[in-house]
Amino acid sequence: MSTDQERHVIITGFGGQGIILAGDILGRAATLYDHKFATMTQSYGPEARGSACSAQVIISKEEILFPYVREPQVLICLSQEGYSKSVGSLHRGGVLIWDSDLVQTKNLDPSLITYNIPATRFAEELGNRMMANIAMLGFLAAVHHIVSAQAMRKAVLSSVPEPTRELNTRAFERGFQYGEAILKSKAKQSKA
C-alpha cells in the first residue's frame, strides 16, 4: 500500500532488455540526484536471458517502510508477457507506458493515462537494440515527473560504461524528445 508521498513503478520486459538496469537508474536518479528515498526489488524467470523479468521501484520524499510494489501507479512494459501479467495490478487512474513495437494492448481501463513509444525501433535506428530501456527512461522523464529529467540524465551517465555514454545519451534524448512531442500534441488536442 502506498502513501500519498510514494510513487510505485513497475518496469517489465524480458531478460536481456536491461529491465533491471532501468529500475536501478530510476532509483539512482531519485536518491542520488533528486535527494529522495527509493527502494528497488527485482524478479526474473529461471533463465537469465529471454524470460520475464521486472524491476519494482518505490520513490518517496519520506522513508519507505515496505519495499514491495503491489499496485503500481506507473507501469512500463517492454514485453507482451510483462504487460499481460502486470496490467491488471495497475492502480486506477495510473500511467501505462508500453513499447509499441513489442506490446499490443486491449480493453484498457478508461481511467488510465496511456502512452506508447516505439522504443525498440528508436534503439535499432541508433544501431543497438539494447538501448530501448534508455529510450523508455527518456520518455518517462518527459511525460511523468516522478524524477527530474536532469536527475535521470545524470543517473544514466553514472550507470553505464564510459564507452557507451554517448549512445546512451542519444537514446535517452530520443525518448525524451518523443515524449515532449506527445505532450505537446495532447495539449493541442485538449485546446481544440
Short mmCIF file of C-alpha atoms in Angstrom, two decimals:
data_model
loop_
_atom_site.label_atom_id
_atom_site.label_comp_id
_atom_site.label_asym_id
_atom_site.label_seq_id
_atom_site.Cartn_x
_atom_site.Cartn_y
_atom_site.Cartn_z
CA MET A 1 0.00 0.00 0.00
CA SER A 2 1.43 3.34 -0.97
CA THR A 3 1.20 6.59 0.94
CA ASP A 4 0.38 9.87 -0.77
CA GLN A 5 4.11 10.61 -0.84
CA GLU A 6 5.12 7.36 -2.53
CA ARG A 7 5.20 6.58 -6.24
CA HIS A 8 5.21 2.89 -7.15
CA VAL A 9 6.63 1.86 -10.52
CA ILE A 10 6.95 -1.50 -12.26
CA ILE A 11 9.19 -1.85 -15.31
CA THR A 12 8.61 -5.16 -17.03
CA GLY A 13 10.06 -6.98 -20.01
CA PHE A 14 12.33 -9.94 -20.60
CA GLY A 15 15.90 -10.76 -19.66
CA GLY A 16 18.44 -9.09 -21.91
CA GLN A 17 16.48 -5.85 -22.34
CA GLY A 18 18.12 -4.07 -19.42
CA ILE A 19 14.95 -4.00 -17.31
CA ILE A 20 16.83 -4.31 -14.01
CA LEU A 21 19.30 -1.64 -15.15
CA ALA A 22 16.36 0.67 -15.96
CA GLY A 23 14.99 0.18 -12.43
CA ASP A 24 18.43 0.82 -10.97
CA ILE A 25 18.79 4.02 -12.99
CA LEU A 26 15.36 5.25 -11.89
CA GLY A 27 16.18 4.58 -8.23
CA ARG A 28 19.60 6.18 -8.61
CA ALA A 29 18.04 9.28 -10.19
CA ALA A 30 15.65 9.59 -7.26
CA THR A 31 18.16 9.05 -4.45
CA LEU A 32 21.47 10.46 -5.63
CA TYR A 33 20.28 13.34 -7.79
CA ASP A 34 16.76 14.29 -6.61
CA HIS A 35 17.55 13.52 -2.94
CA LYS A 36 14.51 11.31 -2.34
CA PHE A 37 14.18 7.83 -0.89
CA ALA A 38 13.88 4.79 -3.15
CA THR A 39 13.76 1.01 -3.00
CA MET A 40 14.08 -1.49 -5.81
CA THR A 41 13.19 -5.15 -5.90
CA GLN A 42 13.51 -7.38 -8.92
CA SER A 43 12.15 -10.63 -10.21
CA TYR A 44 13.05 -12.79 -13.17
CA GLY A 45 12.47 -16.25 -14.54
CA PRO A 46 14.87 -19.16 -14.13
CA GLU A 47 16.69 -18.31 -17.36
CA ALA A 48 18.62 -15.05 -17.16
CA ARG A 49 18.12 -14.06 -20.80
CA GLY A 50 14.79 -14.24 -22.56
CA SER A 51 12.48 -14.97 -19.63
CA ALA A 52 10.13 -12.49 -17.99
CA CYS A 53 11.64 -10.05 -15.54
CA SER A 54 10.64 -6.90 -13.72
CA ALA A 55 12.02 -4.14 -11.57
CA GLN A 56 9.76 -2.69 -8.90
CA VAL A 57 10.75 0.78 -7.71
CA ILE A 58 9.24 2.91 -4.96
CA ILE A 59 10.16 6.59 -4.77
CA SER A 60 9.20 8.85 -1.88
CA LYS A 61 10.07 12.10 -0.16
CA GLU A 62 9.80 10.16 3.10
CA GLU A 63 11.35 6.95 4.38
CA ILE A 64 9.88 3.83 2.74
CA LEU A 65 8.68 1.24 5.22
CA PHE A 66 7.66 -1.61 2.87
CA PRO A 67 9.70 -2.23 -0.30
CA TYR A 68 7.27 -4.24 -2.42
CA VAL A 69 5.02 -2.86 -5.15
CA ARG A 70 1.54 -4.38 -5.19
CA GLU A 71 -0.46 -1.76 -7.10
CA PRO A 72 1.83 0.39 -9.25
CA GLN A 73 0.87 3.93 -10.19
CA VAL A 74 3.20 3.67 -13.20
CA LEU A 75 3.62 0.55 -15.34
CA ILE A 76 6.22 0.43 -18.11
CA CYS A 77 6.00 -2.60 -20.42
CA LEU A 78 8.68 -3.73 -22.85
CA SER A 79 7.19 -7.17 -23.50
CA GLN A 80 3.78 -8.67 -24.15
CA GLU A 81 4.16 -11.18 -21.34
CA GLY A 82 5.09 -8.45 -18.87
CA TYR A 83 2.10 -6.38 -19.95
CA SER A 84 -0.29 -9.32 -19.68
CA LYS A 85 0.96 -10.25 -16.21
CA SER A 86 1.02 -6.72 -14.77
CA VAL A 87 -1.66 -4.55 -16.35
CA GLY A 88 -4.36 -5.89 -14.01
CA SER A 89 -2.44 -4.65 -10.98
CA LEU A 90 -2.13 -1.06 -12.25
CA HIS A 91 -3.72 1.47 -9.91
CA ARG A 92 -6.96 3.01 -11.21
CA GLY A 93 -6.01 6.29 -12.87
CA GLY A 94 -2.40 5.13 -13.17
CA VAL A 95 0.04 5.66 -16.02
CA LEU A 96 0.65 2.88 -18.56
CA ILE A 97 3.59 3.20 -20.95
CA TRP A 98 4.37 0.46 -23.46
CA ASP A 99 6.76 -0.26 -26.29
CA SER A 100 4.50 -0.13 -29.35
CA ASP A 101 6.90 -2.41 -31.25
CA LEU A 102 6.53 -5.25 -28.74
CA VAL A 103 3.24 -4.85 -26.89
CA GLN A 104 -0.38 -4.90 -28.02
CA THR A 105 -2.90 -3.58 -25.52
CA LYS A 106 -6.60 -4.33 -25.32
CA ASN A 107 -9.62 -3.42 -23.21
CA LEU A 108 -7.76 -0.75 -21.25
CA ASP A 109 -9.40 0.82 -18.23
CA PRO A 110 -10.53 4.27 -19.44
CA SER A 111 -9.25 5.84 -16.21
CA LEU A 112 -5.65 5.07 -17.20
CA ILE A 113 -3.30 7.65 -18.65
CA THR A 114 -1.74 5.82 -21.59
CA TYR A 115 1.33 6.38 -23.73
CA ASN A 116 3.17 4.25 -26.24
CA ILE A 117 6.60 4.71 -27.73
CA PRO A 118 8.45 2.72 -30.41
CA ALA A 119 11.42 2.37 -28.05
CA THR A 120 12.85 -0.72 -29.72
CA ARG A 121 12.66 0.92 -33.15
CA PHE A 122 14.41 4.03 -31.83
CA ALA A 123 17.15 1.84 -30.35
CA GLU A 124 17.55 -0.06 -33.62
CA GLU A 125 17.83 3.25 -35.50
CA LEU A 126 20.71 4.11 -33.17
CA GLY A 127 22.31 0.79 -34.05
CA ASN A 128 21.78 -1.04 -30.76
CA ARG A 129 18.51 -2.71 -29.79
CA MET A 130 19.78 -2.83 -26.19
CA MET A 131 19.15 0.92 -25.85
CA ALA A 132 15.33 0.57 -25.80
CA ASN A 133 15.34 0.70 -22.00
CA ILE A 134 17.20 4.02 -22.02
CA ALA A 135 14.88 5.48 -24.68
CA MET A 136 11.99 4.42 -22.44
CA LEU A 137 13.54 6.21 -19.44
CA GLY A 138 13.92 9.36 -21.52
CA PHE A 139 10.26 9.10 -22.48
CA LEU A 140 9.26 8.59 -18.83
CA ALA A 141 11.25 11.67 -17.80
CA ALA A 142 9.33 13.74 -20.36
CA VAL A 143 5.79 12.56 -19.65
CA HIS A 144 5.88 11.91 -15.89
CA HIS A 145 7.82 13.91 -13.36
CA ILE A 146 8.48 11.11 -10.92
CA VAL A 147 12.10 12.28 -11.03
CA SER A 148 13.55 15.30 -12.77
CA ALA A 149 14.85 14.92 -16.31
CA GLN A 150 18.22 16.24 -15.17
CA ALA A 151 18.44 13.61 -12.41
CA MET A 152 17.56 10.87 -14.90
CA ARG A 153 20.22 12.08 -17.34
CA LYS A 154 22.86 12.07 -14.61
CA ALA A 155 21.79 8.62 -13.43
CA VAL A 156 22.03 7.20 -16.96
CA LEU A 157 25.56 8.56 -17.38
CA SER A 158 26.69 7.27 -13.98
CA SER A 159 25.21 3.80 -14.60
CA VAL A 160 26.59 2.84 -18.00
CA PRO A 161 30.15 2.06 -19.13
CA GLU A 162 32.08 5.11 -20.32
CA PRO A 163 32.45 3.88 -23.94
CA THR A 164 28.63 3.65 -24.25
CA ARG A 165 27.73 7.01 -22.69
CA GLU A 166 27.32 8.87 -25.97
CA LEU A 167 24.99 6.23 -27.41
CA ASN A 168 23.02 6.03 -24.16
CA THR A 169 22.68 9.82 -24.15
CA ARG A 170 21.35 9.74 -27.71
CA ALA A 171 18.84 7.02 -26.79
CA PHE A 172 17.70 8.96 -23.72
CA GLU A 173 17.29 12.19 -25.69
CA ARG A 174 15.39 10.41 -28.49
CA GLY A 175 12.88 9.07 -25.97
CA PHE A 176 12.71 12.41 -24.14
CA GLN A 177 12.06 14.39 -27.33
CA TYR A 178 9.40 11.92 -28.40
CA GLY A 179 7.71 12.29 -25.00
CA GLU A 180 7.79 16.08 -25.22
CA ALA A 181 6.23 15.91 -28.70
CA ILE A 182 3.47 13.62 -27.41
CA LEU A 183 2.69 16.03 -24.57
CA LYS A 184 2.54 19.00 -26.97
CA SER A 185 0.23 17.06 -29.27
CA LYS A 186 -2.09 16.12 -26.38
CA ALA A 187 -2.12 19.74 -25.18
CA LYS A 188 -3.15 20.95 -28.65
CA GLN A 189 -5.89 18.32 -28.84
CA SER A 190 -7.30 19.32 -25.45
CA LYS A 191 -7.41 23.00 -26.52
CA ALA A 192 -9.29 22.16 -29.72
#
